[in-house]
């Protein structure tokens, strides 16, 4: 798994001429980092005598953050695999009419998969902002800036993932599918920007 690599190994692989991992995997990594930071804020709050009233809530936040972090790390690989699936489809034979039809269908199916993986990342990153807001609002104030960074990383995960959706939609011929996905893209972009502002407005230094 990409997530099992050292930071240097992952960055070196990303920096290579191999097109995967790319922006989609980085979007998922941003989501994982956002969850890790919010979990850290919660961990610094649990059992702290100044925050006794929210310890149980912070425990739940840590559990939720762990689950989401695992999801995002899995999507780092899922995005690379989806891209490789599209490339495999483009390499299919196209000598006969039957082969061309099969190749075209495989490409379209692969492109949809390659759009749906980052769409899932964007949706879950937006969901993570609820958890992050709780960490910023109720967590240890000495770590509030870590919560702020988590909010920004979650927003980045949403926006970065959506760019990866859009680039695949450009080659998908199913107009109805593309229209629905583009509507969802606009909705998620607006919500992510609004949620980030709401969270950062609660950061008191």
C-alpha positions as a Python dict, from the first residue, in 0.01 Angstrom:
ca = {
    (1, 'X'): (0, 0, 0),
    (2, 'X'): (109, 355, -68),
    (3, 'X'): (23, 446, 289),
    (4, 'X'): (276, 188, 413),
    (5, 'X'): (563, 369, 242),
    (6, 'X'): (787, 611, 424),
    (7, 'X'): (712, 977, 352),
    (8, 'X'): (1026, 998, 138),
    (9, 'X'): (938, 683, -57),
    (10, 'X'): (590, 812, -130),
    (11, 'X'): (711, 1156, -234),
    (12, 'X'): (985, 1009, -453),
    (13, 'X'): (729, 784, -624),
    (14, 'X'): (494, 1076, -673),
    (15, 'X'): (778, 1287, -815),
    (16, 'X'): (875, 1018, -1068),
    (17, 'X'): (765, 995, -1431),
    (18, 'X'): (505, 736, -1329),
    (19, 'X'): (166, 919, -1350),
    (20, 'X'): (31, 732, -1047),
    (21, 'X'): (18, 811, -762),
    (22, 'X'): (-86, 1163, -852),
    (23, 'X'): (-325, 1433, -745),
    (24, 'X'): (-601, 1194, -648),
    (25, 'X'): (-379, 1007, -404),
    (26, 'X'): (-253, 1337, -265),
    (27, 'X'): (-615, 1448, -213),
    (28, 'X'): (-677, 1133, -10),
    (29, 'X'): (-357, 1193, 185),
    (30, 'X'): (-483, 1542, 272),
    (31, 'X'): (-801, 1385, 407),
    (32, 'X'): (-601, 1141, 617),
    (33, 'X'): (-384, 1422, 753),
    (34, 'X'): (-694, 1623, 845),
    (35, 'X'): (-832, 1329, 1043),
    (36, 'X'): (-498, 1265, 1213),
    (37, 'X'): (-477, 1625, 1331),
    (38, 'X'): (-833, 1634, 1463),
    (39, 'X'): (-770, 1306, 1645),
    (40, 'X'): (-457, 1456, 1798),
    (41, 'X'): (-655, 1751, 1932),
    (42, 'X'): (-906, 1507, 2080),
    (43, 'X'): (-629, 1291, 2231),
    (44, 'X'): (-482, 1598, 2400),
    (45, 'X'): (-826, 1671, 2546),
    (46, 'X'): (-923, 1328, 2680),
    (47, 'X'): (-857, 1287, 3054),
    (48, 'X'): (-745, 1649, 3079),
    (49, 'X'): (-893, 1785, 3403),
    (50, 'X'): (-978, 2113, 3230),
    (51, 'X'): (-1199, 1929, 2978),
    (52, 'X'): (-1363, 1658, 3188),
    (53, 'X'): (-1706, 1737, 3047),
    (54, 'X'): (-1606, 1653, 2690),
    (55, 'X'): (-1381, 1351, 2744),
    (56, 'X'): (-1640, 1101, 2627),
    (57, 'X'): (-1715, 1308, 2317),
    (58, 'X'): (-1345, 1331, 2240),
    (59, 'X'): (-1308, 952, 2275),
    (60, 'X'): (-1579, 910, 2011),
    (61, 'X'): (-1405, 1166, 1792),
    (62, 'X'): (-1079, 969, 1812),
    (63, 'X'): (-1259, 652, 1704),
    (64, 'X'): (-1435, 830, 1418),
    (65, 'X'): (-1110, 994, 1311),
    (66, 'X'): (-930, 660, 1307),
    (67, 'X'): (-1195, 506, 1084),
    (68, 'X'): (-1191, 795, 840),
    (69, 'X'): (-811, 802, 836),
    (70, 'X'): (-810, 436, 735),
    (71, 'X'): (-1062, 509, 459),
    (72, 'X'): (-851, 790, 316),
    (73, 'X'): (-533, 582, 326),
    (74, 'X'): (-713, 307, 134),
    (75, 'X'): (-825, 561, -123),
    (76, 'X'): (-465, 660, -189),
    (77, 'X'): (-426, 318, -351),
    (78, 'X'): (-778, 305, -492),
    (79, 'X'): (-718, 623, -690),
    (80, 'X'): (-391, 495, -837),
    (81, 'X'): (-556, 163, -922),
    (82, 'X'): (-849, 337, -1093),
    (83, 'X'): (-610, 540, -1307),
    (84, 'X'): (-414, 229, -1399),
    (85, 'X'): (-743, 62, -1493),
    (86, 'X'): (-814, 337, -1744),
    (87, 'X'): (-465, 301, -1889),
    (88, 'X'): (-514, -75, -1921),
    (89, 'X'): (-838, -15, -2110),
    (90, 'X'): (-664, 219, -2354),
    (91, 'X'): (-408, -55, -2421),
    (92, 'X'): (-674, -309, -2523),
    (93, 'X'): (-662, -432, -2886),
    (94, 'X'): (-863, -239, -3144),
    (95, 'X'): (-816, -434, -3465),
    (96, 'X'): (-1173, -550, -3521),
    (97, 'X'): (-1505, -377, -3470),
    (98, 'X'): (-1578, -606, -3176),
    (99, 'X'): (-1244, -524, -3015),
    (100, 'X'): (-1298, -153, -3065),
    (101, 'X'): (-1642, -172, -2906),
    (102, 'X'): (-1509, -369, -2608),
    (103, 'X'): (-1220, -127, -2568),
    (104, 'X'): (-1448, 176, -2581),
    (105, 'X'): (-1683, 28, -2322),
    (106, 'X'): (-1391, -60, -2093),
    (107, 'X'): (-1251, 293, -2123),
    (108, 'X'): (-1584, 449, -2033),
    (109, 'X'): (-1631, 214, -1740),
    (110, 'X'): (-1278, 285, -1621),
    (111, 'X'): (-1325, 660, -1648),
    (112, 'X'): (-1638, 644, -1436),
    (113, 'X'): (-1452, 446, -1172),
    (114, 'X'): (-1168, 697, -1186),
    (115, 'X'): (-1422, 977, -1127),
    (116, 'X'): (-1613, 801, -851),
    (117, 'X'): (-1310, 727, -632),
    (118, 'X'): (-1214, 1093, -584),
    (119, 'X'): (-1581, 1189, -557),
    (120, 'X'): (-1599, 956, -257),
    (121, 'X'): (-1289, 1119, -112),
    (122, 'X'): (-1443, 1465, -152),
    (123, 'X'): (-1768, 1360, 13),
    (124, 'X'): (-1598, 1196, 311),
    (125, 'X'): (-1357, 1489, 353),
    (126, 'X'): (-1656, 1720, 378),
    (127, 'X'): (-1809, 1488, 639),
    (128, 'X'): (-1482, 1501, 834),
    (129, 'X'): (-1524, 1875, 878),
    (130, 'X'): (-1804, 1814, 1129),
    (131, 'X'): (-1561, 1619, 1344),
    (132, 'X'): (-1293, 1884, 1299),
    (133, 'X'): (-1532, 2158, 1405),
    (134, 'X'): (-1599, 1971, 1729),
    (135, 'X'): (-1226, 1942, 1793),
    (136, 'X'): (-1176, 2316, 1736),
    (137, 'X'): (-1479, 2421, 1936),
    (138, 'X'): (-1450, 2186, 2236),
    (139, 'X'): (-1098, 2046, 2227),
    (140, 'X'): (-780, 2149, 2405),
    (141, 'X'): (-727, 2517, 2325),
    (142, 'X'): (-350, 2471, 2325),
    (143, 'X'): (-397, 2262, 2008),
    (144, 'X'): (-662, 2476, 1841),
    (145, 'X'): (-432, 2572, 1554),
    (146, 'X'): (-384, 2203, 1476),
    (147, 'X'): (-760, 2183, 1441),
    (148, 'X'): (-747, 2485, 1211),
    (149, 'X'): (-489, 2315, 992),
    (150, 'X'): (-711, 2005, 990),
    (151, 'X'): (-997, 2217, 853),
    (152, 'X'): (-775, 2356, 580),
    (153, 'X'): (-644, 2012, 489),
    (154, 'X'): (-999, 1877, 469),
    (155, 'X'): (-1098, 2164, 241),
    (156, 'X'): (-793, 2095, 26),
    (157, 'X'): (-888, 1726, 11),
    (158, 'X'): (-1233, 1820, -120),
    (159, 'X'): (-1107, 2064, -383),
    (160, 'X'): (-818, 1846, -498),
    (161, 'X'): (-1038, 1539, -528),
    (162, 'X'): (-1299, 1730, -728),
    (163, 'X'): (-1040, 1838, -985),
    (164, 'X'): (-966, 1470, -1036),
    (165, 'X'): (-1335, 1402, -1088),
    (166, 'X'): (-1359, 1677, -1348),
    (167, 'X'): (-1064, 1566, -1557),
    (168, 'X'): (-1224, 1224, -1597),
    (169, 'X'): (-1567, 1366, -1676),
    (170, 'X'): (-1414, 1545, -1975),
    (171, 'X'): (-1376, 1209, -2152),
    (172, 'X'): (-1701, 1044, -2039),
    (173, 'X'): (-1971, 1031, -2306),
    (174, 'X'): (-2268, 971, -2075),
    (175, 'X'): (-2406, 1326, -2057),
    (176, 'X'): (-2666, 1245, -1792),
    (177, 'X'): (-2400, 1096, -1568),
    (178, 'X'): (-2170, 1394, -1622),
    (179, 'X'): (-2445, 1645, -1548),
    (180, 'X'): (-2524, 1481, -1214),
    (181, 'X'): (-2158, 1463, -1121),
    (182, 'X'): (-2098, 1829, -1213),
    (183, 'X'): (-2394, 1938, -1004),
    (184, 'X'): (-2249, 1747, -711),
    (185, 'X'): (-1907, 1902, -771),
    (186, 'X'): (-2049, 2254, -744),
    (187, 'X'): (-2238, 2163, -429),
    (188, 'X'): (-1935, 2011, -257),
    (189, 'X'): (-1707, 2301, -350),
    (190, 'X'): (-1947, 2555, -203),
    (191, 'X'): (-2006, 2352, 112),
    (192, 'X'): (-1636, 2291, 172),
    (193, 'X'): (-1554, 2661, 147),
    (194, 'X'): (-1842, 2753, 378),
    (195, 'X'): (-1754, 2486, 635),
    (196, 'X'): (-1388, 2586, 641),
    (197, 'X'): (-1484, 2947, 712),
    (198, 'X'): (-1725, 2843, 986),
    (199, 'X'): (-1455, 2638, 1155),
    (200, 'X'): (-1175, 2893, 1122),
    (201, 'X'): (-1403, 3165, 1260),
    (202, 'X'): (-1412, 2963, 1583),
    (203, 'X'): (-1035, 2958, 1623),
    (204, 'X'): (-946, 3187, 1913),
    (205, 'X'): (-577, 3257, 1979),
}
